[in-house]
Short mmCIF file of C-alpha atoms and ligand atoms in Angstrom, two decimals:
data_model
loop_
_atom_site.label_atom_id
_atom_site.label_comp_id
_atom_site.label_asym_id
_atom_site.label_seq_id
_atom_site.Cartn_x
_atom_site.Cartn_y
_atom_site.Cartn_z
CA MET A 1 -18.02 -68.43 84.78
CA SER A 2 -14.99 -69.02 82.52
CA VAL A 3 -14.53 -66.17 80.52
CA VAL A 4 -13.73 -67.68 77.21
CA GLU A 5 -15.15 -71.16 76.53
CA LEU A 6 -14.25 -73.45 73.21
CA ARG A 7 -16.93 -76.06 73.32
CA ASP A 8 -15.68 -79.25 71.04
CA VAL A 9 -14.41 -76.78 68.24
CA THR A 10 -12.79 -78.00 65.13
CA ARG A 11 -11.47 -75.85 62.37
CA GLU A 12 -10.54 -77.13 58.66
CA HIS A 13 -8.88 -74.99 56.04
CA GLY A 14 -9.96 -76.81 53.26
CA GLN A 15 -8.27 -80.51 53.13
CA VAL A 16 -6.41 -79.43 56.46
CA HIS A 17 -7.91 -79.97 60.25
CA ALA A 18 -6.24 -77.39 61.97
CA LEU A 19 -8.14 -78.55 65.08
CA LYS A 20 -10.22 -81.62 65.79
CA GLY A 21 -12.81 -81.34 68.12
CA VAL A 22 -10.84 -79.47 71.33
CA SER A 23 -12.44 -78.10 74.47
CA LEU A 24 -11.08 -75.42 76.71
CA GLU A 25 -11.93 -73.38 79.43
CA VAL A 26 -10.11 -69.81 80.88
CA SER A 27 -11.78 -68.16 84.11
CA ALA A 28 -11.18 -64.83 85.46
CA GLY A 29 -7.61 -65.17 87.50
CA GLU A 30 -6.63 -68.16 85.19
CA LEU A 31 -3.37 -68.16 82.85
CA VAL A 32 -3.27 -71.38 80.83
CA ALA A 33 -0.28 -71.92 78.38
CA VAL A 34 -0.70 -73.45 75.12
CA MET A 35 1.93 -75.55 74.54
CA GLY A 36 2.73 -78.10 71.01
CA PRO A 37 4.78 -78.78 67.64
CA SER A 38 4.44 -76.21 65.25
CA GLY A 39 1.33 -76.66 62.81
CA SER A 40 -0.24 -78.35 66.02
CA GLY A 41 -3.26 -75.32 66.33
CA LYS A 42 -2.28 -73.27 68.68
CA SER A 43 -2.26 -70.03 66.54
CA THR A 44 -5.90 -71.87 65.24
CA LEU A 45 -6.84 -72.02 69.06
CA LEU A 46 -6.00 -68.81 69.89
CA ASN A 47 -7.74 -66.92 66.90
CA LEU A 48 -10.84 -68.68 67.34
CA ALA A 49 -10.51 -67.91 71.41
CA GLY A 50 -10.52 -64.54 70.41
CA GLY A 51 -13.06 -64.12 67.46
CA LEU A 52 -10.89 -63.44 64.93
CA ASP A 53 -11.58 -66.74 62.70
CA ARG A 54 -14.79 -68.76 63.43
CA PRO A 55 -15.21 -72.12 63.69
CA THR A 56 -16.11 -74.47 61.29
CA SER A 57 -18.25 -76.10 64.16
CA GLY A 58 -18.41 -76.38 68.20
CA VAL A 59 -19.01 -73.26 70.11
CA VAL A 60 -16.87 -70.13 71.06
CA THR A 61 -18.41 -68.42 73.94
CA ILE A 62 -16.49 -64.90 75.36
CA GLU A 63 -18.02 -64.19 78.83
CA GLY A 64 -20.70 -65.82 78.26
CA GLU A 65 -21.75 -65.00 75.08
CA ASP A 66 -21.84 -67.09 72.02
CA LEU A 67 -19.81 -65.50 69.53
CA SER A 68 -21.84 -66.96 66.49
CA ARG A 69 -24.75 -64.98 67.28
CA VAL A 70 -22.89 -61.82 68.46
CA LYS A 71 -23.47 -59.03 65.33
CA ASP A 72 -20.41 -56.77 65.91
CA LEU A 73 -17.61 -58.83 66.82
CA ALA A 74 -15.58 -56.31 66.12
CA ALA A 75 -17.29 -54.32 68.93
CA LEU A 76 -17.02 -57.20 71.66
CA ARG A 77 -13.21 -58.14 70.82
CA ARG A 78 -12.07 -54.45 71.42
CA GLY A 79 -14.20 -54.50 74.60
CA HIS A 80 -13.09 -58.03 75.90
CA VAL A 81 -10.01 -58.72 73.80
CA GLY A 82 -6.43 -58.08 74.18
CA TYR A 83 -4.65 -59.65 71.27
CA VAL A 84 -0.59 -59.87 70.90
CA PHE A 85 -0.12 -61.57 67.35
CA GLN A 86 3.28 -63.57 66.67
CA ASP A 87 4.40 -60.68 64.25
CA LEU A 88 3.06 -57.98 66.68
CA ASN A 89 0.98 -55.91 63.90
CA LEU A 90 2.14 -52.43 64.96
CA ILE A 91 0.57 -50.21 62.60
CA PRO A 92 4.05 -48.69 61.09
CA SER A 93 2.93 -44.72 60.20
CA LEU A 94 1.38 -44.46 63.94
CA THR A 95 4.00 -43.71 67.10
CA ALA A 96 4.01 -45.96 69.94
CA ALA A 97 1.52 -44.27 71.60
CA GLU A 98 -0.81 -43.95 68.65
CA ASN A 99 -0.87 -47.50 68.48
CA VAL A 100 -1.90 -47.71 71.90
CA MET A 101 -4.39 -45.31 71.96
CA LEU A 102 -6.12 -47.26 68.54
CA PRO A 103 -8.48 -49.76 69.75
CA ARG A 104 -9.69 -47.20 72.10
CA GLU A 105 -10.62 -44.24 70.12
CA LEU A 106 -12.28 -46.70 67.83
CA ASP A 107 -13.97 -47.77 70.91
CA GLY A 108 -15.45 -44.22 71.11
CA VAL A 109 -12.82 -43.01 74.03
CA ARG A 110 -12.05 -39.06 73.22
CA ALA A 111 -8.58 -38.50 72.18
CA GLY A 112 -7.18 -36.76 75.16
CA ARG A 113 -7.77 -39.48 77.36
CA ALA A 114 -7.09 -42.56 75.05
CA ARG A 115 -3.53 -40.52 75.18
CA ALA A 116 -3.81 -40.79 79.16
CA GLU A 117 -4.31 -43.82 79.14
CA ALA A 118 -1.86 -45.14 76.53
CA LEU A 119 0.73 -43.38 78.37
CA ALA A 120 -0.16 -44.77 81.77
CA VAL A 121 -0.05 -48.36 80.05
CA LEU A 122 3.03 -47.92 78.51
CA ALA A 123 4.65 -46.80 81.27
CA GLU A 124 3.34 -50.02 83.08
CA VAL A 125 4.97 -52.01 80.63
CA GLY A 126 8.12 -49.53 81.13
CA VAL A 127 8.52 -47.86 77.83
CA GLU A 128 7.09 -44.96 78.38
CA GLU A 129 9.71 -42.50 77.03
CA ILE A 130 9.63 -44.23 73.65
CA ALA A 131 6.02 -43.03 73.45
CA GLY A 132 6.08 -40.68 70.82
CA ARG A 133 8.69 -42.91 68.44
CA PHE A 134 7.31 -45.20 65.40
CA PRO A 135 8.08 -49.01 65.40
CA GLU A 136 10.94 -49.17 62.86
CA GLU A 137 12.79 -46.77 65.42
CA LEU A 138 12.61 -49.06 68.26
CA SER A 139 14.28 -52.34 69.53
CA GLY A 140 12.54 -56.23 69.39
CA GLY A 141 11.96 -55.80 72.62
CA GLN A 142 10.42 -52.15 72.70
CA ARG A 143 8.36 -53.42 70.17
CA GLN A 144 6.83 -56.36 71.79
CA ARG A 145 6.30 -54.03 75.02
CA VAL A 146 4.42 -51.73 72.83
CA ALA A 147 2.18 -54.84 71.31
CA ILE A 148 1.60 -56.19 75.17
CA ALA A 149 0.40 -52.54 75.97
CA ARG A 150 -1.79 -52.34 73.19
CA ALA A 151 -3.60 -55.41 74.19
CA LEU A 152 -3.27 -54.47 78.08
CA VAL A 153 -4.88 -51.18 77.14
CA GLY A 154 -9.13 -50.48 77.99
CA GLU A 155 -9.14 -53.22 81.44
CA ARG A 156 -9.87 -56.14 78.62
CA ARG A 157 -10.64 -59.70 80.65
CA LEU A 158 -9.19 -62.32 77.97
CA LEU A 159 -5.47 -61.76 76.95
CA LEU A 160 -4.33 -63.39 74.00
CA ALA A 161 -0.95 -63.64 73.82
CA ASP A 162 1.25 -65.68 70.98
CA GLU A 163 4.51 -66.41 71.85
CA PRO A 164 4.52 -62.83 73.32
CA THR A 165 8.08 -63.49 74.24
CA GLY A 166 9.45 -64.01 70.44
CA ALA A 167 12.95 -63.79 70.32
CA LEU A 168 13.19 -61.88 73.75
CA ASP A 169 16.09 -62.50 76.13
CA THR A 170 15.09 -64.13 79.24
CA ALA A 171 15.43 -61.15 81.09
CA THR A 172 12.85 -58.86 79.17
CA GLY A 173 10.66 -62.70 78.13
CA ASP A 174 10.45 -63.11 82.42
CA GLU A 175 9.35 -59.04 82.32
CA ILE A 176 6.52 -59.75 80.02
CA LEU A 177 5.41 -62.84 81.66
CA GLU A 178 5.37 -60.71 84.80
CA LEU A 179 2.83 -58.35 83.69
CA LEU A 180 0.70 -61.21 82.20
CA ARG A 181 0.88 -62.70 85.26
CA ALA A 182 -0.31 -59.47 87.25
CA ARG A 183 -3.14 -58.61 84.65
CA CYS A 184 -4.16 -62.29 85.83
CA ASP A 185 -3.74 -61.78 89.55
CA ALA A 186 -6.07 -58.68 88.88
CA GLY A 187 -8.77 -60.52 87.39
CA ALA A 188 -8.14 -61.13 83.58
CA ALA A 189 -8.14 -64.39 81.85
CA VAL A 190 -4.74 -65.07 80.09
CA LEU A 191 -4.14 -67.74 76.83
CA LEU A 192 -0.51 -67.91 76.52
CA VAL A 193 1.35 -69.60 73.23
CA THR A 194 4.67 -70.46 74.16
CA HIS A 195 7.63 -73.14 73.15
CA GLU A 196 9.03 -72.68 76.50
CA PRO A 197 9.07 -74.22 79.49
CA ARG A 198 10.41 -71.41 81.45
CA TYR A 199 7.73 -69.22 80.58
CA ALA A 200 4.83 -72.11 80.91
CA ALA A 201 5.83 -72.46 84.43
CA TRP A 202 3.79 -68.81 85.58
CA ALA A 203 0.46 -70.59 83.99
CA ASP A 204 -2.08 -72.26 85.99
CA ARG A 205 -2.20 -74.98 83.86
CA VAL A 206 -0.66 -76.14 80.52
CA THR A 207 -2.08 -77.53 77.78
CA TYR A 208 -0.33 -79.61 75.14
CA LEU A 209 -1.71 -79.57 71.37
CA ARG A 210 -0.41 -82.12 68.52
CA ASP A 211 -2.12 -82.72 65.30
CA GLY A 212 -5.09 -80.64 66.33
CA LEU A 213 -6.14 -82.46 68.96
CA VAL A 214 -5.59 -81.53 73.12
CA ALA A 215 -2.89 -84.39 74.28
CA GLU A 216 -2.33 -83.53 77.58
CA SER A 217 -3.72 -80.46 80.12
CA SER A 218 -2.23 -80.41 83.04
CA ALA A 219 -1.90 -78.44 86.56
CA VAL A 220 1.39 -76.50 86.99
CA ARG A 221 2.77 -76.59 90.06
CA LEU A 222 3.32 -72.93 91.21
CA GLU A 223 5.32 -72.72 93.60
CA SER A 224 7.54 -75.37 92.91
CA ALA A 225 7.99 -74.28 89.20
CA ARG A 226 8.83 -70.40 89.83
N1 LIG B 301 -5.22 -69.96 56.28
C1 LIG B 301 -4.72 -71.54 56.73
N2 LIG B 301 -4.94 -71.63 55.65
C2 LIG B 301 -4.31 -73.31 55.63
N3 LIG B 301 -3.91 -73.70 56.16
C3 LIG B 301 -4.16 -73.46 57.77
C4 LIG B 301 -4.32 -72.38 57.89
N4 LIG B 301 -3.63 -71.56 58.74
C5 LIG B 301 -3.42 -72.92 59.99
N5 LIG B 301 -3.09 -73.80 58.65
C6 LIG B 301 -2.38 -75.40 58.69
O1 LIG B 301 -3.45 -75.87 60.19
C7 LIG B 301 -2.42 -76.33 60.82
C8 LIG B 301 -2.15 -75.30 61.80
O2 LIG B 301 -1.82 -73.97 62.14
P1 LIG B 301 -1.19 -73.34 63.17
O3 LIG B 301 -2.63 -73.07 63.74
O4 LIG B 301 -0.86 -72.02 63.15
O5 LIG B 301 -0.32 -74.20 64.19
P2 LIG B 301 0.59 -73.53 65.24
O6 LIG B 301 0.38 -72.09 65.55
O7 LIG B 301 0.70 -74.84 66.65
O8 LIG B 301 1.81 -73.38 64.48
C9 LIG B 301 -1.32 -76.39 59.76
O9 LIG B 301 -0.78 -77.11 59.60
C10 LIG B 301 -1.30 -75.00 59.47
O10 LIG B 301 -0.42 -75.31 58.10
MG1 LIG B 302 1.12 -70.51 65.87
#
């Protein structure tokens, strides 16, 4: 069963048709890259896939549940969806560890356990030493890793990442892709927006958007690409 499925989804913002009828499925263990020019609807697609936004028409399901019928969408998101936002969205008044703990605490996990989980996942992404620092005290790469740690904590099955490699150097970007790929190989479904063919090469499939439509979808030949 697919972890996330979009069926003929549209999204209109007033006169702007951001998505004009897109269908996409991502299964457990699959990494799908979404590429396309600026304004083609990539972020809109990711927001719909994660239940952060609702489609104008069409159906979005996560783990088989039709999101339009879900009462507590925030709880479903916290339980299933890890999101790395384009602008990271770290909370400036919380330390790195507290940022990572937050979604778990909102889920009712006790603080001690949430902290232990946060430290473990910060270690996994290679920044455990900055756990007590605030976002403004971190480098861009460190912030990016904290945002990724926050998405990974709690073993979420659906990971959505909107250009998580941002302005990172290629070595750091490669490490981030390695992290996402490892989660994917452990059974997560990953949807990754990227401009970089270098990072799309880590995907099982690439979907190209143009003007709110899927222009092309193709399998990546993994061994040759990596
Ligand atoms: N909240 C919004 N209000 C109005 N228009 C929007 C909104 N969000 C996105 N759009 C428009 O929808 C289109 C797709 O945007 P977006 O999904 O952000 O594209 P991408 O991520 O590929 O750059 C663009 O034309 C954008 O201006
Ligand atoms: Mg975008």
